[in-house]
Tab-separated table of C-alpha atoms in Angstrom:
chain	number	residue	atom	x	y	z
A	216	UNK	CA	0.000	0.000	0.000
A	217	UNK	CA	2.580	2.557	1.128
A	218	UNK	CA	4.742	1.709	-1.880
A	219	UNK	CA	2.225	3.267	-4.222
A	220	UNK	CA	1.258	6.042	-1.841
A	221	UNK	CA	4.793	7.247	-1.208
A	222	UNK	CA	5.713	7.010	-4.895
A	223	UNK	CA	2.439	8.336	-6.160
A	224	UNK	CA	4.360	10.634	-8.439
A	225	UNK	CA	5.960	7.735	-10.332
A	226	UNK	CA	2.564	6.064	-10.681
A	227	UNK	CA	0.863	9.153	-12.080
A	228	UNK	CA	3.744	9.972	-14.430
A	229	UNK	CA	3.679	6.389	-15.675
A	230	UNK	CA	0.019	6.579	-16.575
A	231	UNK	CA	0.408	10.053	-18.050
A	232	UNK	CA	2.981	8.560	-20.452
A	233	UNK	CA	0.745	5.577	-21.192
A	234	UNK	CA	-2.160	7.862	-22.043
A	235	UNK	CA	0.161	10.058	-24.098
A	236	UNK	CA	1.353	7.060	-26.104
A	237	UNK	CA	-2.254	5.943	-26.664
A	238	UNK	CA	-3.354	9.387	-27.840
A	239	UNK	CA	-0.446	10.073	-30.202
A	240	UNK	CA	-0.144	6.623	-31.740
A	241	UNK	CA	-3.937	6.158	-31.686
A	242	UNK	CA	-4.547	9.242	-33.815
A	243	UNK	CA	-1.573	8.470	-36.063
A	244	UNK	CA	-2.652	4.887	-36.661
A	245	UNK	CA	-6.273	5.906	-37.312
A	246	UNK	CA	-5.040	8.248	-40.058
A	247	UNK	CA	-2.491	5.839	-41.522
A	248	UNK	CA	-4.854	2.881	-41.150
A	249	UNK	CA	-7.611	4.771	-42.958
A	250	UNK	CA	-5.208	5.508	-45.834
A	251	UNK	CA	-4.223	1.836	-45.939
A	252	UNK	CA	-7.875	0.807	-45.938
A	253	UNK	CA	-8.591	3.229	-48.785
A	254	UNK	CA	-5.768	1.634	-50.778
A	255	UNK	CA	-6.955	-1.818	-49.765
A	256	UNK	CA	-10.552	-1.461	-50.980
A	257	UNK	CA	-9.823	0.953	-53.841
A	258	UNK	CA	-9.911	0.028	-57.531
A	259	UNK	CA	-6.132	0.170	-58.101
A	260	UNK	CA	-4.955	-3.425	-58.102
A	261	UNK	CA	-1.321	-2.713	-57.188
A	262	UNK	CA	-2.169	-0.487	-54.214
A	263	UNK	CA	-4.654	-3.027	-52.957
A	264	UNK	CA	-2.037	-5.790	-53.081
A	265	UNK	CA	0.587	-3.573	-51.448
A	266	UNK	CA	-1.755	-2.670	-48.579
A	267	UNK	CA	-2.682	-6.301	-48.130
A	268	UNK	CA	1.020	-7.246	-48.022
A	269	UNK	CA	1.597	-4.570	-45.378
A	270	UNK	CA	-1.282	-5.891	-43.283
A	271	UNK	CA	-0.079	-9.500	-43.583
A	272	UNK	CA	3.459	-8.596	-42.559
A	273	UNK	CA	2.562	-6.440	-39.579
A	274	UNK	CA	-0.256	-8.625	-38.301
A	275	UNK	CA	2.080	-11.604	-38.156
A	276	UNK	CA	5.074	-9.869	-36.598
A	277	UNK	CA	5.196	-9.574	-32.809
A	278	UNK	CA	4.963	-5.964	-31.664
A	279	UNK	CA	8.247	-6.432	-29.834
A	280	UNK	CA	9.941	-7.229	-33.156
A	281	UNK	CA	8.551	-4.005	-34.616
A	282	UNK	CA	10.021	-2.178	-31.639
A	283	UNK	CA	13.378	-3.892	-32.220
A	284	UNK	CA	13.303	-2.784	-35.849
A	285	UNK	CA	12.549	0.816	-34.942
A	286	UNK	CA	14.708	1.160	-31.821
A	287	UNK	CA	17.644	-1.166	-32.478
A	288	UNK	CA	17.924	-1.946	-36.203
A	289	UNK	CA	17.015	1.431	-37.712
A	290	UNK	CA	19.655	3.440	-35.809
A	291	UNK	CA	22.232	1.152	-37.500
A	292	UNK	CA	21.302	2.561	-40.882
A	293	UNK	CA	21.266	6.097	-39.571
A	294	UNK	CA	17.559	6.540	-38.780
A	295	UNK	CA	17.515	7.615	-35.143
A	296	UNK	CA	14.644	10.135	-35.114
A	297	UNK	CA	16.973	12.384	-33.117
A	298	UNK	CA	15.652	15.364	-35.056
A	299	UNK	CA	12.432	15.431	-33.021
A	300	UNK	CA	14.428	16.528	-29.992
A	301	UNK	CA	15.280	19.744	-31.799
A	302	UNK	CA	11.614	20.650	-32.042
A	303	UNK	CA	10.596	22.382	-28.844
A	304	UNK	CA	7.330	24.084	-28.039
A	305	UNK	CA	8.197	26.485	-25.224
A	306	UNK	CA	10.238	24.400	-22.775
A	307	UNK	CA	8.397	21.233	-23.738
A	308	UNK	CA	9.927	18.816	-26.218
A	309	UNK	CA	9.544	15.210	-27.317
A	310	UNK	CA	12.219	12.630	-26.567
A	311	UNK	CA	13.454	10.407	-29.375
A	312	UNK	CA	12.462	7.396	-27.242
A	313	UNK	CA	8.843	8.516	-27.089
A	314	UNK	CA	8.791	9.251	-30.802
A	315	UNK	CA	10.271	5.843	-31.677
A	316	UNK	CA	7.710	4.102	-29.464
A	317	UNK	CA	4.936	5.993	-31.251
A	318	UNK	CA	6.354	5.051	-34.651
A	319	UNK	CA	6.499	1.354	-33.719
A	320	UNK	CA	3.003	1.353	-32.203
A	321	UNK	CA	1.590	3.207	-35.206
A	322	UNK	CA	3.177	0.886	-37.764
A	323	UNK	CA	1.785	-2.122	-35.890
A	324	UNK	CA	-1.680	-0.790	-35.039
A	325	UNK	CA	-2.364	0.623	-38.523
A	326	UNK	CA	-2.545	-2.901	-39.912
A	327	UNK	CA	-5.359	-3.724	-37.483
A	328	UNK	CA	-7.101	-0.389	-38.053
A	329	UNK	CA	-7.044	-1.108	-41.798
A	330	UNK	CA	-8.722	-4.470	-41.242
A	331	UNK	CA	-11.326	-2.887	-38.936
A	332	UNK	CA	-12.263	-0.315	-41.570
A	333	UNK	CA	-12.398	-2.967	-44.246
A	334	UNK	CA	-14.707	-5.150	-42.183
A	335	UNK	CA	-16.921	-2.086	-41.617
A	336	UNK	CA	-17.214	-1.466	-45.339
A	337	UNK	CA	-17.816	-5.136	-46.023
A	338	UNK	CA	-20.647	-5.082	-43.490
A	339	UNK	CA	-22.726	-2.851	-45.793
A	340	UNK	CA	-24.939	-5.126	-47.893
A	341	UNK	CA	-24.341	-4.834	-51.627
A	342	UNK	CA	-28.077	-4.382	-52.211
A	343	UNK	CA	-27.984	-1.055	-50.355
A	344	UNK	CA	-25.617	0.498	-52.883
A	345	UNK	CA	-27.447	-1.099	-55.796
A	346	UNK	CA	-30.781	0.232	-54.567
A	347	UNK	CA	-29.284	3.686	-54.119
A	348	UNK	CA	-27.945	3.676	-57.672
A	349	UNK	CA	-31.244	2.335	-58.988
A	350	UNK	CA	-33.008	5.276	-57.326
A	351	UNK	CA	-30.744	7.570	-59.315
A	352	UNK	CA	-28.434	8.781	-56.541
A	353	UNK	CA	-25.052	9.942	-57.794
A	354	UNK	CA	-21.837	8.347	-56.598
A	355	UNK	CA	-21.274	11.105	-54.004
A	356	UNK	CA	-24.830	10.914	-52.706
A	357	UNK	CA	-24.557	7.154	-52.557
A	358	UNK	CA	-21.364	7.387	-50.497
A	359	UNK	CA	-22.412	10.158	-48.100
A	360	UNK	CA	-26.036	9.137	-47.578
A	361	UNK	CA	-26.089	5.374	-47.906
A	362	UNK	CA	-22.768	3.552	-47.679
A	363	UNK	CA	-20.642	5.605	-45.273
A	364	UNK	CA	-23.253	6.120	-42.516
A	365	UNK	CA	-23.751	2.367	-42.333
A	366	UNK	CA	-20.053	1.544	-42.601
A	367	UNK	CA	-19.216	4.066	-39.869
A	368	UNK	CA	-21.638	2.432	-37.453
A	369	UNK	CA	-20.359	-1.037	-38.242
A	370	UNK	CA	-16.763	0.061	-37.734
A	371	UNK	CA	-17.115	1.347	-34.147
A	372	UNK	CA	-16.960	-1.999	-32.267
A	373	UNK	CA	-13.934	-3.471	-34.111
A	374	UNK	CA	-12.145	-0.120	-33.986
A	375	UNK	CA	-12.714	0.074	-30.236
A	376	UNK	CA	-11.181	-3.371	-29.874
A	377	UNK	CA	-8.145	-2.185	-31.825
A	378	UNK	CA	-7.687	0.939	-29.699
A	379	UNK	CA	-8.093	-1.054	-26.482
A	380	UNK	CA	-5.458	-3.496	-27.748
A	381	UNK	CA	-3.253	-0.486	-28.490
A	382	UNK	CA	-3.681	0.722	-24.903
A	383	UNK	CA	-2.470	-2.609	-23.607
A	384	UNK	CA	0.292	-2.744	-26.206
A	385	UNK	CA	1.800	0.534	-25.033
A	386	UNK	CA	3.195	-1.578	-22.165
A	387	UNK	CA	5.758	-2.996	-24.613
A	388	UNK	CA	7.394	0.441	-24.703
A	389	UNK	CA	8.583	-0.341	-21.161
A	390	UNK	CA	11.198	-2.664	-22.661
A	391	UNK	CA	12.591	0.231	-24.714
A	392	UNK	CA	13.336	2.918	-22.176
A	393	UNK	CA	9.949	4.566	-21.654
A	394	UNK	CA	8.956	5.053	-18.017
A	395	UNK	CA	5.261	4.281	-18.594
A	396	UNK	CA	2.988	2.341	-16.264
A	397	UNK	CA	4.427	-1.173	-16.712
A	398	UNK	CA	7.956	0.102	-16.301
A	399	UNK	CA	6.768	2.002	-13.216
A	400	UNK	CA	5.646	-1.325	-11.812
A	401	UNK	CA	9.069	-2.830	-12.420
A	402	UNK	CA	10.768	0.125	-10.758
A	403	UNK	CA	8.422	0.010	-7.766
A	404	UNK	CA	8.689	-3.767	-7.589
A	405	UNK	CA	12.455	-3.567	-7.424
A	406	UNK	CA	12.253	-0.887	-4.765
A	407	UNK	CA	9.646	-2.582	-2.541
A	408	UNK	CA	10.239	-6.287	-3.138
A	409	UNK	CA	7.767	-7.333	-0.447
A	410	UNK	CA	4.772	-5.443	-1.866
A	411	UNK	CA	4.796	-6.674	-5.470
A	412	UNK	CA	1.220	-7.959	-5.335
A	413	UNK	CA	-0.284	-4.649	-4.168
A	414	UNK	CA	1.760	-2.732	-6.723
A	415	UNK	CA	0.618	-5.086	-9.467
A	416	UNK	CA	-3.050	-4.595	-8.587
A	417	UNK	CA	-2.662	-0.827	-8.397
A	418	UNK	CA	-1.144	-0.643	-11.869
A	419	UNK	CA	-3.669	-3.162	-13.209
A	420	UNK	CA	-6.538	-1.018	-11.904
A	421	UNK	CA	-5.046	1.970	-13.703
A	422	UNK	CA	-5.085	0.054	-17.005
A	423	UNK	CA	-8.611	-1.190	-16.353
A	424	UNK	CA	-9.801	2.378	-15.791
A	425	UNK	CA	-8.295	3.538	-19.097
A	426	UNK	CA	-9.686	0.521	-20.975
A	427	UNK	CA	-13.162	0.849	-19.449
A	428	UNK	CA	-13.268	4.556	-20.284
A	429	UNK	CA	-12.555	3.705	-23.916
A	430	UNK	CA	-15.204	0.972	-23.875
A	431	UNK	CA	-17.785	3.328	-22.332
A	432	UNK	CA	-16.957	6.010	-24.901
A	433	UNK	CA	-17.495	3.550	-27.702
A	434	UNK	CA	-20.737	2.352	-26.137
A	435	UNK	CA	-21.975	5.951	-25.918
A	436	UNK	CA	-21.122	6.483	-29.614
A	437	UNK	CA	-22.944	3.318	-30.552
A	438	UNK	CA	-26.018	4.347	-28.584
A	439	UNK	CA	-25.970	7.814	-30.067
A	440	UNK	CA	-25.638	6.635	-33.656
A	441	UNK	CA	-28.091	3.826	-33.300
A	442	UNK	CA	-30.880	4.086	-35.823
A	443	UNK	CA	-34.225	2.417	-35.454
A	444	UNK	CA	-33.221	-0.520	-37.586
A	445	UNK	CA	-34.955	-3.736	-38.558
B	91	UNK	CA	-21.770	-3.788	-59.791
B	92	UNK	CA	-19.343	-6.611	-59.386
B	93	UNK	CA	-16.843	-4.352	-57.688
B	94	UNK	CA	-18.727	-4.054	-54.390
B	95	UNK	CA	-20.535	-1.258	-52.626
B	96	UNK	CA	-17.868	1.369	-53.113
B	97	UNK	CA	-17.774	1.896	-56.841
B	98	UNK	CA	-19.420	0.866	-60.086
B	99	UNK	CA	-17.834	-1.277	-62.743
B	100	UNK	CA	-15.427	1.137	-64.465
B	101	UNK	CA	-16.200	2.557	-67.911
B	102	UNK	CA	-13.611	3.199	-70.634
B	103	UNK	CA	-12.490	6.560	-69.172
B	104	UNK	CA	-12.163	5.193	-65.657
B	105	UNK	CA	-10.206	2.205	-66.950
B	106	UNK	CA	-7.669	4.532	-68.571
B	107	UNK	CA	-7.448	6.534	-65.349
B	108	UNK	CA	-6.956	3.392	-63.307
B	109	UNK	CA	-4.196	2.288	-65.645
B	110	UNK	CA	-2.386	5.593	-65.174
B	111	UNK	CA	-2.743	5.365	-61.388
B	112	UNK	CA	-1.500	1.773	-61.498
B	113	UNK	CA	1.656	2.787	-63.353
B	114	UNK	CA	2.229	5.713	-60.987
B	115	UNK	CA	1.790	3.590	-57.877
B	116	UNK	CA	4.072	0.863	-59.245
B	117	UNK	CA	6.717	3.520	-59.796
B	118	UNK	CA	6.209	4.953	-56.304
B	119	UNK	CA	6.365	1.546	-54.610
B	120	UNK	CA	9.424	0.536	-56.625
B	121	UNK	CA	11.002	3.844	-55.594
B	122	UNK	CA	10.405	3.106	-51.914
B	123	UNK	CA	11.863	-0.404	-52.221
B	124	UNK	CA	14.877	0.936	-54.139
B	125	UNK	CA	15.405	3.593	-51.478
B	126	UNK	CA	15.419	0.995	-48.702
B	127	UNK	CA	17.792	-1.323	-50.573
B	128	UNK	CA	20.129	1.566	-51.467
B	129	UNK	CA	20.139	2.751	-47.866
B	130	UNK	CA	20.975	-0.756	-46.628
B	131	UNK	CA	23.736	-1.162	-49.230
B	132	UNK	CA	25.054	2.307	-48.465
B	133	UNK	CA	25.404	1.485	-44.766
B	134	UNK	CA	27.079	-1.832	-45.612
B	135	UNK	CA	24.192	-3.917	-44.277
B	136	UNK	CA	24.086	-6.211	-47.326
B	137	UNK	CA	27.658	-7.459	-46.909
B	138	UNK	CA	28.042	-11.201	-46.686
B	139	UNK	CA	29.887	-11.095	-43.350
B	140	UNK	CA	26.791	-9.747	-41.587
B	141	UNK	CA	24.554	-12.453	-43.029
B	142	UNK	CA	27.028	-15.289	-42.598
B	143	UNK	CA	25.723	-16.507	-39.187
B	144	UNK	CA	22.373	-17.310	-40.818
B	145	UNK	CA	23.968	-19.848	-43.152
B	146	UNK	CA	26.312	-21.255	-40.499
B	147	UNK	CA	24.992	-24.575	-39.117
B	148	UNK	CA	25.988	-23.796	-35.488
B	149	UNK	CA	24.047	-20.548	-35.409
B	150	UNK	CA	21.129	-22.093	-37.266
B	151	UNK	CA	21.064	-24.699	-34.517
B	152	UNK	CA	20.897	-21.939	-31.895
B	153	UNK	CA	18.051	-20.226	-33.742
B	154	UNK	CA	16.241	-23.532	-34.190
B	155	UNK	CA	16.543	-24.224	-30.452
B	156	UNK	CA	15.131	-20.781	-29.736
B	157	UNK	CA	12.250	-21.463	-32.145
B	158	UNK	CA	11.554	-24.708	-30.303
B	159	UNK	CA	11.467	-22.827	-26.991
B	160	UNK	CA	9.073	-20.268	-28.462
B	161	UNK	CA	6.813	-22.971	-29.870
B	162	UNK	CA	6.921	-24.838	-26.553
B	163	UNK	CA	5.860	-21.721	-24.655
B	164	UNK	CA	3.071	-20.988	-27.123
B	165	UNK	CA	1.862	-24.588	-27.219
B	166	UNK	CA	1.965	-24.966	-23.429
B	167	UNK	CA	0.110	-21.694	-22.996
B	168	UNK	CA	-2.582	-22.650	-25.512
B	169	UNK	CA	-3.176	-26.089	-24.005
B	170	UNK	CA	-3.479	-24.624	-20.496
B	171	UNK	CA	-5.561	-21.755	-21.854
B	172	UNK	CA	-8.071	-24.202	-23.335
B	173	UNK	CA	-8.535	-25.772	-19.899
B	174	UNK	CA	-8.853	-22.340	-18.297
B	175	UNK	CA	-11.185	-21.170	-21.046
B	176	UNK	CA	-13.520	-24.165	-20.765
B	177	UNK	CA	-13.717	-23.821	-16.965
B	178	UNK	CA	-14.413	-20.108	-16.924
B	179	UNK	CA	-16.444	-20.031	-20.140
B	180	UNK	CA	-18.877	-22.555	-18.696
B	181	UNK	CA	-18.636	-20.739	-15.359
B	182	UNK	CA	-19.837	-17.562	-17.050
B	183	UNK	CA	-22.861	-19.423	-18.430
B	184	UNK	CA	-23.712	-20.992	-15.086
B	185	UNK	CA	-27.204	-20.615	-13.653
B	186	UNK	CA	-25.748	-19.915	-10.205
B	187	UNK	CA	-24.878	-16.278	-9.588
B	188	UNK	CA	-22.088	-17.227	-7.166
B	189	UNK	CA	-20.312	-19.087	-9.982
B	190	UNK	CA	-21.203	-16.684	-12.761
B	191	UNK	CA	-20.020	-13.438	-11.183
B	192	UNK	CA	-16.561	-14.565	-10.003
B	193	UNK	CA	-15.956	-16.166	-13.413
B	194	UNK	CA	-17.034	-12.957	-15.087
B	195	UNK	CA	-14.709	-10.885	-12.871
B	196	UNK	CA	-11.695	-13.146	-13.486
B	197	UNK	CA	-12.223	-13.188	-17.250
B	198	UNK	CA	-12.756	-9.431	-17.482
B	199	UNK	CA	-9.736	-8.695	-15.297
B	200	UNK	CA	-7.294	-10.764	-17.320
B	201	UNK	CA	-8.648	-9.480	-20.608
B	202	UNK	CA	-8.250	-5.844	-19.613
B	203	UNK	CA	-4.712	-6.089	-18.193
B	204	UNK	CA	-1.707	-6.020	-20.550
B	205	UNK	CA	0.024	-9.398	-20.896
B	206	UNK	CA	3.382	-7.783	-20.306
B	207	UNK	CA	2.140	-6.383	-16.983
B	208	UNK	CA	0.976	-9.858	-15.944
B	209	UNK	CA	4.274	-11.354	-17.008
B	210	UNK	CA	6.359	-8.758	-15.220
B	211	UNK	CA	4.178	-9.044	-12.116
B	212	UNK	CA	4.611	-12.813	-12.016
B	213	UNK	CA	8.306	-12.444	-12.626
B	214	UNK	CA	8.770	-9.883	-9.848
B	215	UNK	CA	6.661	-11.876	-7.410
B	216	UNK	CA	7.742	-15.452	-8.079
B	217	UNK	CA	10.868	-15.572	-10.205
B	218	UNK	CA	13.383	-12.823	-9.548
B	219	UNK	CA	16.150	-13.743	-7.125
B	220	UNK	CA	15.527	-17.418	-6.406
B	221	UNK	CA	11.778	-17.696	-6.718
B	222	UNK	CA	10.102	-20.993	-7.557
B	223	UNK	CA	9.240	-20.109	-11.182
B	224	UNK	CA	11.606	-19.797	-14.121
B	225	UNK	CA	11.015	-16.902	-16.546
B	226	UNK	CA	9.866	-19.569	-19.037
B	227	UNK	CA	6.947	-20.505	-16.782
B	228	UNK	CA	6.141	-16.860	-16.044
B	229	UNK	CA	5.599	-16.408	-19.783
B	230	UNK	CA	3.501	-19.569	-20.029
B	231	UNK	CA	1.319	-18.690	-17.028
B	232	UNK	CA	0.789	-15.076	-18.099
B	233	UNK	CA	-0.169	-16.189	-21.614
B	234	UNK	CA	-2.453	-18.870	-20.174
B	235	UNK	CA	-4.354	-16.352	-18.054
B	236	UNK	CA	-4.766	-13.885	-20.920
B	237	UNK	CA	-5.530	-16.299	-23.745
B	238	UNK	CA	-7.643	-18.444	-21.440
B	239	UNK	CA	-9.838	-15.449	-20.688
B	240	UNK	CA	-10.204	-14.661	-24.371
B	241	UNK	CA	-11.019	-18.315	-25.070
B	242	UNK	CA	-13.599	-18.304	-22.254
B	243	UNK	CA	-15.327	-15.465	-24.068
B	244	UNK	CA	-14.996	-17.283	-27.416
B	245	UNK	CA	-16.485	-20.397	-25.842
B	246	UNK	CA	-19.416	-18.444	-24.435
B	247	UNK	CA	-20.072	-16.861	-27.834
B	248	UNK	CA	-19.697	-20.285	-29.478
B	249	UNK	CA	-22.193	-21.920	-27.132
B	250	UNK	CA	-24.619	-19.043	-27.603
B	251	UNK	CA	-24.288	-19.519	-31.363
B	252	UNK	CA	-25.681	-23.063	-31.100
B	253	UNK	CA	-29.350	-22.847	-32.170
B	254	UNK	CA	-31.749	-22.646	-29.200
B	255	UNK	CA	-33.867	-25.453	-30.652
B	256	UNK	CA	-31.008	-27.883	-30.025
B	257	UNK	CA	-31.023	-27.124	-26.313
B	258	UNK	CA	-34.804	-27.212	-26.062
B	259	UNK	CA	-34.897	-30.538	-27.859
B	260	UNK	CA	-32.242	-31.928	-25.509
B	261	UNK	CA	-34.196	-30.829	-22.431
B	262	UNK	CA	-37.378	-32.239	-23.959
B	263	UNK	CA	-35.603	-35.588	-24.297
B	264	UNK	CA	-34.972	-35.451	-20.531
B	265	UNK	CA	-31.239	-34.708	-20.513
B	266	UNK	CA	-29.783	-33.059	-17.439
B	267	UNK	CA	-28.216	-29.598	-17.567
B	268	UNK	CA	-24.646	-30.902	-17.546
B	269	UNK	CA	-25.532	-33.435	-20.234
B	270	UNK	CA	-26.986	-30.663	-22.380
B	271	UNK	CA	-23.746	-28.681	-22.086
B	272	UNK	CA	-21.306	-31.565	-22.587
B	273	UNK	CA	-23.241	-33.653	-25.117
B	274	UNK	CA	-25.174	-31.090	-27.141
B	275	UNK	CA	-23.833	-27.547	-26.830
B	276	UNK	CA	-20.066	-28.060	-26.497
B	277	UNK	CA	-19.537	-30.459	-29.419
B	278	UNK	CA	-21.315	-28.070	-31.760
B	279	UNK	CA	-19.702	-24.986	-30.249
B	280	UNK	CA	-16.219	-26.478	-30.669
B	281	UNK	CA	-16.781	-26.731	-34.403
B	282	UNK	CA	-17.729	-23.064	-34.588
B	283	UNK	CA	-14.882	-22.071	-32.274
B	284	UNK	CA	-12.009	-23.985	-33.792
B	285	UNK	CA	-10.916	-21.330	-36.321
B	286	UNK	CA	-11.006	-18.640	-33.617
B	287	UNK	CA	-8.925	-20.948	-31.446
B	288	UNK	CA	-6.243	-21.315	-34.109
B	289	UNK	CA	-6.218	-17.529	-34.590
B	290	UNK	CA	-5.653	-17.249	-30.847
B	291	UNK	CA	-2.585	-19.477	-31.305
B	292	UNK	CA	-1.138	-16.763	-33.536
B	293	UNK	CA	-1.718	-14.209	-30.764
B	294	UNK	CA	-0.092	-16.492	-28.188
B	295	UNK	CA	2.893	-17.146	-30.442
B	296	UNK	CA	3.411	-13.444	-31.032
B	297	UNK	CA	3.106	-12.670	-27.328
B	298	UNK	CA	5.804	-15.176	-26.351
B	299	UNK	CA	8.238	-12.575	-27.673
B	300	UNK	CA	7.347	-10.399	-24.656
B	301	UNK	CA	9.455	-12.778	-22.583
B	302	UNK	CA	12.370	-10.651	-23.813
B	303	UNK	CA	11.538	-8.144	-21.046
B	304	UNK	CA	11.791	-10.761	-18.294
B	305	UNK	CA	14.840	-12.659	-19.597
B	306	UNK	CA	12.870	-15.684	-20.816
B	307	UNK	CA	14.304	-17.746	-23.695
B	308	UNK	CA	12.859	-17.662	-27.204
B	309	UNK	CA	13.314	-16.336	-30.730
B	310	UNK	CA	13.393	-12.691	-29.695
B	311	UNK	CA	15.789	-13.290	-26.830
B	312	UNK	CA	18.263	-15.148	-29.048
B	313	UNK	CA	18.695	-12.072	-31.245
B	314	UNK	CA	20.675	-10.127	-28.677
B	315	UNK	CA	23.731	-12.419	-28.384
B	316	UNK	CA	23.830	-12.784	-32.169
B	317	UNK	CA	23.759	-9.093	-32.987
B	318	UNK	CA	26.113	-8.217	-30.155
B	319	UNK	CA	28.665	-10.661	-31.568
B	320	UNK	CA	28.390	-9.666	-35.230
B	321	UNK	CA	26.990	-6.125	-34.977
B	322	UNK	CA	24.414	-7.187	-37.560
B	323	UNK	CA	21.232	-5.744	-36.023
B	324	UNK	CA	19.445	-5.240	-39.327
B	325	UNK	CA	20.022	-8.711	-40.832
B	326	UNK	CA	19.176	-10.397	-37.507
B	327	UNK	CA	15.924	-8.470	-37.160
B	328	UNK	CA	14.953	-9.305	-40.752
B	329	UNK	CA	15.714	-13.025	-40.379
B	330	UNK	CA	13.960	-13.468	-37.021
B	331	UNK	CA	10.919	-11.446	-38.088
B	332	UNK	CA	10.646	-13.612	-41.215
B	333	UNK	CA	10.593	-16.770	-39.086
B	334	UNK	CA	7.722	-15.378	-36.990
B	335	UNK	CA	5.837	-14.313	-40.097
B	336	UNK	CA	6.212	-17.703	-41.810
B	337	UNK	CA	5.048	-19.662	-38.752
B	338	UNK	CA	2.113	-17.317	-38.201
B	339	UNK	CA	1.039	-17.389	-41.829
B	340	UNK	CA	1.024	-21.190	-41.689
B	341	UNK	CA	-1.227	-21.014	-38.615
B	342	UNK	CA	-3.520	-18.483	-40.307
B	343	UNK	CA	-3.805	-20.732	-43.364
B	344	UNK	CA	-4.786	-23.576	-41.040
B	345	UNK	CA	-7.452	-21.350	-39.446
B	346	UNK	CA	-8.864	-20.377	-42.851
B	347	UNK	CA	-8.891	-23.991	-43.984
B	348	UNK	CA	-10.704	-25.070	-40.803
B	349	UNK	CA	-13.181	-22.232	-41.278
B	350	UNK	CA	-14.075	-23.462	-44.764
B	351	UNK	CA	-14.048	-27.096	-43.769
B	352	UNK	CA	-16.110	-26.838	-40.575
B	353	UNK	CA	-18.140	-23.658	-40.602
B	354	UNK	CA	-18.539	-22.834	-44.260
B	355	UNK	CA	-18.645	-19.246	-45.419
B	356	UNK	CA	-19.862	-17.808	-42.150
B	357	UNK	CA	-17.789	-15.091	-40.541
B	358	UNK	CA	-15.217	-16.163	-38.011
B	359	UNK	CA	-16.390	-15.915	-34.432
B	360	UNK	CA	-15.242	-12.572	-33.126
B	361	UNK	CA	-15.308	-11.343	-29.550
B	362	UNK	CA	-14.912	-7.706	-28.547
B	363	UNK	CA	-11.879	-6.801	-26.459
B	364	UNK	CA	-13.698	-5.790	-23.314
B	365	UNK	CA	-17.064	-5.618	-21.616
B	366	UNK	CA	-19.631	-8.235	-22.543
B	367	UNK	CA	-22.361	-5.583	-22.443
B	368	UNK	CA	-20.764	-3.054	-24.743
B	369	UNK	CA	-21.206	-4.833	-28.034
B	370	UNK	CA	-23.508	-7.574	-29.136
B	371	UNK	CA	-21.606	-10.719	-30.012
B	372	UNK	CA	-22.573	-12.518	-33.203
């Protein structure tokens, strides 16, 4: 108990970093994943195959391997992302470690985001688009009024799963020099060897809070967008 | 409208446009690949000396041993996870609230907590210094708890996917509740679940690499001594990643084959990451 209370600072900083990683790499992988999905379902054969190759590679590589590529292998060929440390907003700047972790998480998560979007689009029955065209709607009207609203609703649950997985995956950054929540547990555990169980539960509760907040947010979106269907 | 919901079958103008885009994207992709290869060659990463360990029998033996360790951890975790999953999956479906709620709490807890946190917690509590568990078993137990919880949820969804008429018919024939579960619901649910189970093997296999953080053996852990000896970080990462990818693709192919063989064209059973109430399953 006292371990967490006396080092409350470490605990809070750890979760602040975890949330920071989730926000930055979450937004980045939503954008990149959406681009991938566009290439994946688009009419250009080559782009579709390239996106599918990307998804296959990154879905089958452990996240830790992606981290090793970004943090250990890429510096060998001169890509260290050191330049981000030059950028400073006021007295606040990003460390290269944080940036690398975000790059690795984004590369990995985008593959899953792409698949989530694709499954959302596939969930729209073909007859919907056909009916819309038969009624004389133009392509744009068809997209904005018929296909996308349905795809967007279908995409919320799988996308939430992906973002929740991302939240848990940020823990891997602990192995690469980021003092986020899991690494905070290791530090605290080393410091107070006799209180490991309490420390573990405290950190676990922190993760559960973040994950449940995401789940509740998604549930609220679902409720809000729900249409009287069937 | 063969192309799907997103666009019509292209006309002559669109076909020309698509052809132009195709050529442009081929050029762009080829450019990216060329850039990567040039960069690697420029930094001397394509020299034979750096790749030599991966054609040397002794080192191949080391890598093969590491692969065996990884597969052992994944296999052990999956077997134990199936046991865990069956126990808690059926627990969640129990008619008794005092069985249902604890099972629910255990499953939700282990699904919401990062595997690495579990692993590190186990390692700190039971392994570091001279604890009773080796890092190997910390990995296996952590993966069992996580994958078992996911499988419990898969099992619940699988049992719920068995048509209600089956259960009603079984009760009408006078079967007891346990008989209905073991003789009617489970055998049919297993068929629906099997592809999801194999997909979970891919997850378990990938997560064994997290043992790197707690000094467990395995494919990821074997990289460090190799690249420290030869300073060949890039080739090592490429080779080891390829091994993971090949094994996982084989497993995915097995899952797809099982899906076609056992379930037909229906979508693979999918469970949301968290909260049984948040999204409707199947």
